Amino acid sequence: MNQPLFIKDLSLFRGLDLKKVLFVDNHIFSFAANLPNGIPVVDFLGNRDDCELLKVANYAIALSTADDIMTANDDIFGL
């Protein structure tokens, strides 16, 4: 079954400093309007050993001191 695609655009939040925003989603097309802000993650399927959220949290902490998260994130993922 085909699921609808949703592109979530952060520009809807007026005044939001995108240099300080990370966008986490398991579908890369969801953050297509804001690729430098995006962190692609794998689907959560209920596995108790899944550690994706921990990886994202550690990554976000590592980027928390960056002046421009978009540039730092783009350097890592190159989306």
XYZ file of N, CA and C in Angstrom:
237
model
N 0.842 -1.176 0.000
C 0.000 0.000 0.000
C 0.891 1.244 0.000
N 0.567 2.197 -0.843
C 1.327 3.443 -0.902
C 0.881 4.392 0.195
N 1.866 4.976 0.856
C 1.571 5.964 1.887
C 1.795 7.347 1.299
N 1.019 8.331 1.733
C 1.234 9.691 1.236
C 2.581 10.234 1.711
N 3.170 11.096 0.902
C 4.432 11.736 1.268
C 4.136 13.110 1.843
N 4.787 13.418 2.952
C 4.608 14.715 3.580
C 5.953 15.415 3.661
N 6.043 16.598 3.066
C 7.240 17.417 3.179
C 6.947 18.465 4.248
N 7.774 18.460 5.277
C 7.596 19.359 6.415
C 8.583 20.510 6.255
N 8.056 21.707 6.136
C 8.872 22.883 5.843
C 8.995 23.766 7.076
N 10.235 23.897 7.576
C 10.473 24.694 8.782
C 10.267 26.187 8.568
N 10.192 26.641 7.319
C 9.999 28.073 7.074
C 8.624 28.545 7.553
N 7.743 27.624 7.842
C 6.427 27.996 8.387
C 6.546 28.623 9.768
N 7.643 28.343 10.449
C 7.879 28.910 11.775
C 8.668 30.207 11.607
N 7.956 31.286 11.470
C 8.598 32.587 11.237
C 9.488 32.955 12.423
N 10.653 33.479 12.115
C 11.560 33.915 13.160
C 12.413 32.804 13.742
N 12.232 31.585 13.271
C 13.013 30.452 13.761
C 14.419 30.508 13.171
N 15.428 30.457 14.019
C 16.812 30.470 13.566
C 17.202 29.047 13.156
N 17.144 28.772 11.859
C 17.407 27.423 11.357
C 18.829 26.959 11.619
N 19.721 27.875 11.940
C 21.097 27.487 12.270
C 21.173 26.744 13.606
N 20.060 26.713 14.329
C 20.021 26.066 15.644
C 19.008 24.919 15.706
N 18.550 24.443 14.526
C 17.484 23.449 14.492
C 17.938 22.172 13.788
N 17.672 21.039 14.423
C 17.864 19.735 13.799
C 16.486 19.131 13.535
N 16.363 18.461 12.423
C 15.098 17.870 11.989
C 15.328 16.371 11.877
N 14.694 15.594 12.728
C 14.892 14.144 12.769
C 13.681 13.452 12.160
N 13.922 12.596 11.175
C 12.815 11.868 10.556
C 13.338 10.595 9.912
N 12.476 9.599 9.841
C 12.875 8.348 9.210
C 12.614 8.347 7.705
N 12.052 9.429 7.178
C 11.830 9.571 5.741
C 12.516 10.851 5.276
N 13.564 10.706 4.485
C 14.360 11.872 4.086
C 13.524 12.897 3.326
N 12.518 12.451 2.584
C 11.689 13.406 1.848
C 10.914 14.314 2.795
N 10.732 13.908 4.033
C 10.006 14.733 4.999
C 10.715 16.049 5.271
N 12.040 16.033 5.232
C 12.765 17.283 5.462
C 13.450 17.781 4.190
N 12.876 17.447 3.042
C 13.438 17.859 1.748
C 13.555 19.375 1.619
N 12.676 20.110 2.254
C 12.726 21.573 2.189
C 13.817 22.148 3.087
N 14.392 21.318 3.951
C 15.403 21.776 4.910
C 16.503 20.729 5.051
N 17.068 20.287 3.946
C 18.069 19.212 3.981
C 19.235 19.466 4.938
N 19.797 20.684 5.005
C 20.925 20.887 5.925
C 20.570 20.711 7.397
N 19.288 20.733 7.706
C 18.847 20.555 9.088
C 18.512 19.100 9.411
N 18.487 18.248 8.404
C 17.951 16.914 8.569
C 18.916 15.862 9.084
N 18.372 15.004 9.925
C 19.083 13.819 10.403
C 18.225 12.617 10.015
N 18.689 11.842 9.053
C 17.914 10.650 8.694
C 18.139 9.540 9.712
N 17.073 8.883 10.112
C 17.158 7.769 11.051
C 16.430 6.565 10.460
N 16.759 5.398 10.964
C 16.084 4.183 10.516
C 14.737 4.057 11.231
N 13.842 3.297 10.625
C 12.523 3.072 11.224
C 12.653 2.380 12.575
N 11.794 2.782 13.512
C 11.722 2.076 14.783
C 10.666 0.989 14.652
N 11.057 -0.237 14.873
C 10.152 -1.367 14.692
C 9.861 -2.091 16.001
N 10.136 -1.433 17.128
C 9.823 -2.012 18.423
C 10.918 -2.897 18.998
N 12.074 -2.913 18.375
C 13.188 -3.732 18.856
C 13.739 -3.125 20.152
N 13.766 -3.904 21.216
C 14.266 -3.415 22.511
C 15.746 -3.028 22.461
N 16.489 -3.574 21.517
C 17.915 -3.268 21.398
C 18.195 -2.067 20.502
N 17.153 -1.445 19.976
C 17.313 -0.288 19.093
C 17.979 0.845 19.871
N 19.030 1.413 19.312
C 19.742 2.506 20.002
C 19.827 3.762 19.128
N 18.949 3.866 18.139
C 18.962 5.012 17.228
C 18.736 6.329 17.971
N 17.793 6.356 18.900
C 17.517 7.589 19.644
C 18.735 8.018 20.461
N 19.438 7.083 21.038
C 20.657 7.396 21.789
C 21.711 7.997 20.864
N 21.846 7.446 19.672
C 22.800 7.987 18.694
C 22.433 9.422 18.316
N 21.142 9.661 18.092
C 20.684 11.011 17.744
C 20.941 11.972 18.897
N 20.654 11.547 20.108
C 20.872 12.399 21.282
C 22.347 12.758 21.424
N 23.223 11.790 21.280
C 24.663 12.054 21.380
C 25.129 12.979 20.266
N 24.598 12.789 19.079
C 24.943 13.654 17.941
C 24.476 15.087 18.200
N 23.247 15.235 18.699
C 22.711 16.562 18.990
C 23.536 17.258 20.073
N 23.950 16.514 21.080
C 24.794 17.088 22.133
C 26.124 17.552 21.543
N 26.691 16.748 20.654
C 27.966 17.119 20.027
C 27.823 18.393 19.188
N 26.666 18.591 18.573
C 26.447 19.782 17.744
C 25.967 20.990 18.544
N 25.649 20.806 19.801
C 25.035 21.871 20.591
C 25.916 23.105 20.735
N 27.204 22.963 20.555
C 28.103 24.121 20.667
C 28.407 24.761 19.313
N 27.896 24.186 18.253
C 28.157 24.731 16.914
C 27.416 26.046 16.723
N 28.075 26.996 16.079
C 27.414 28.269 15.766
C 26.341 28.081 14.702
N 26.601 27.167 13.780
C 25.675 26.919 12.679
C 25.497 25.413 12.527
N 24.436 24.894 13.103
C 24.161 23.456 13.051
C 23.975 22.994 11.613
N 23.398 23.860 10.778
C 23.155 23.485 9.382
C 24.458 23.146 8.661
N 25.474 23.966 8.836
C 26.763 23.728 8.184
C 27.414 22.474 8.741
N 27.430 22.346 10.057
C 28.046 21.175 10.695
C 27.319 19.901 10.285
N 26.005 19.930 10.270
C 25.213 18.762 9.899
C 25.427 18.408 8.425
N 25.491 19.420 7.581
C 25.712 19.192 6.146
C 27.088 18.590 5.908
N 28.074 18.990 6.695
C 29.412 18.412 6.577
C 29.402 16.905 6.874
N 28.542 16.488 7.784
C 28.454 15.072 8.161
C 27.640 14.285 7.143
N 26.427 14.743 6.830
C 25.516 13.975 5.987
C 25.592 14.343 4.511
N 25.948 15.585 4.215
C 26.066 16.005 2.827
C 24.786 15.848 2.026
N 23.653 16.119 2.651
C 22.389 15.976 1.948
C 22.118 17.196 1.097
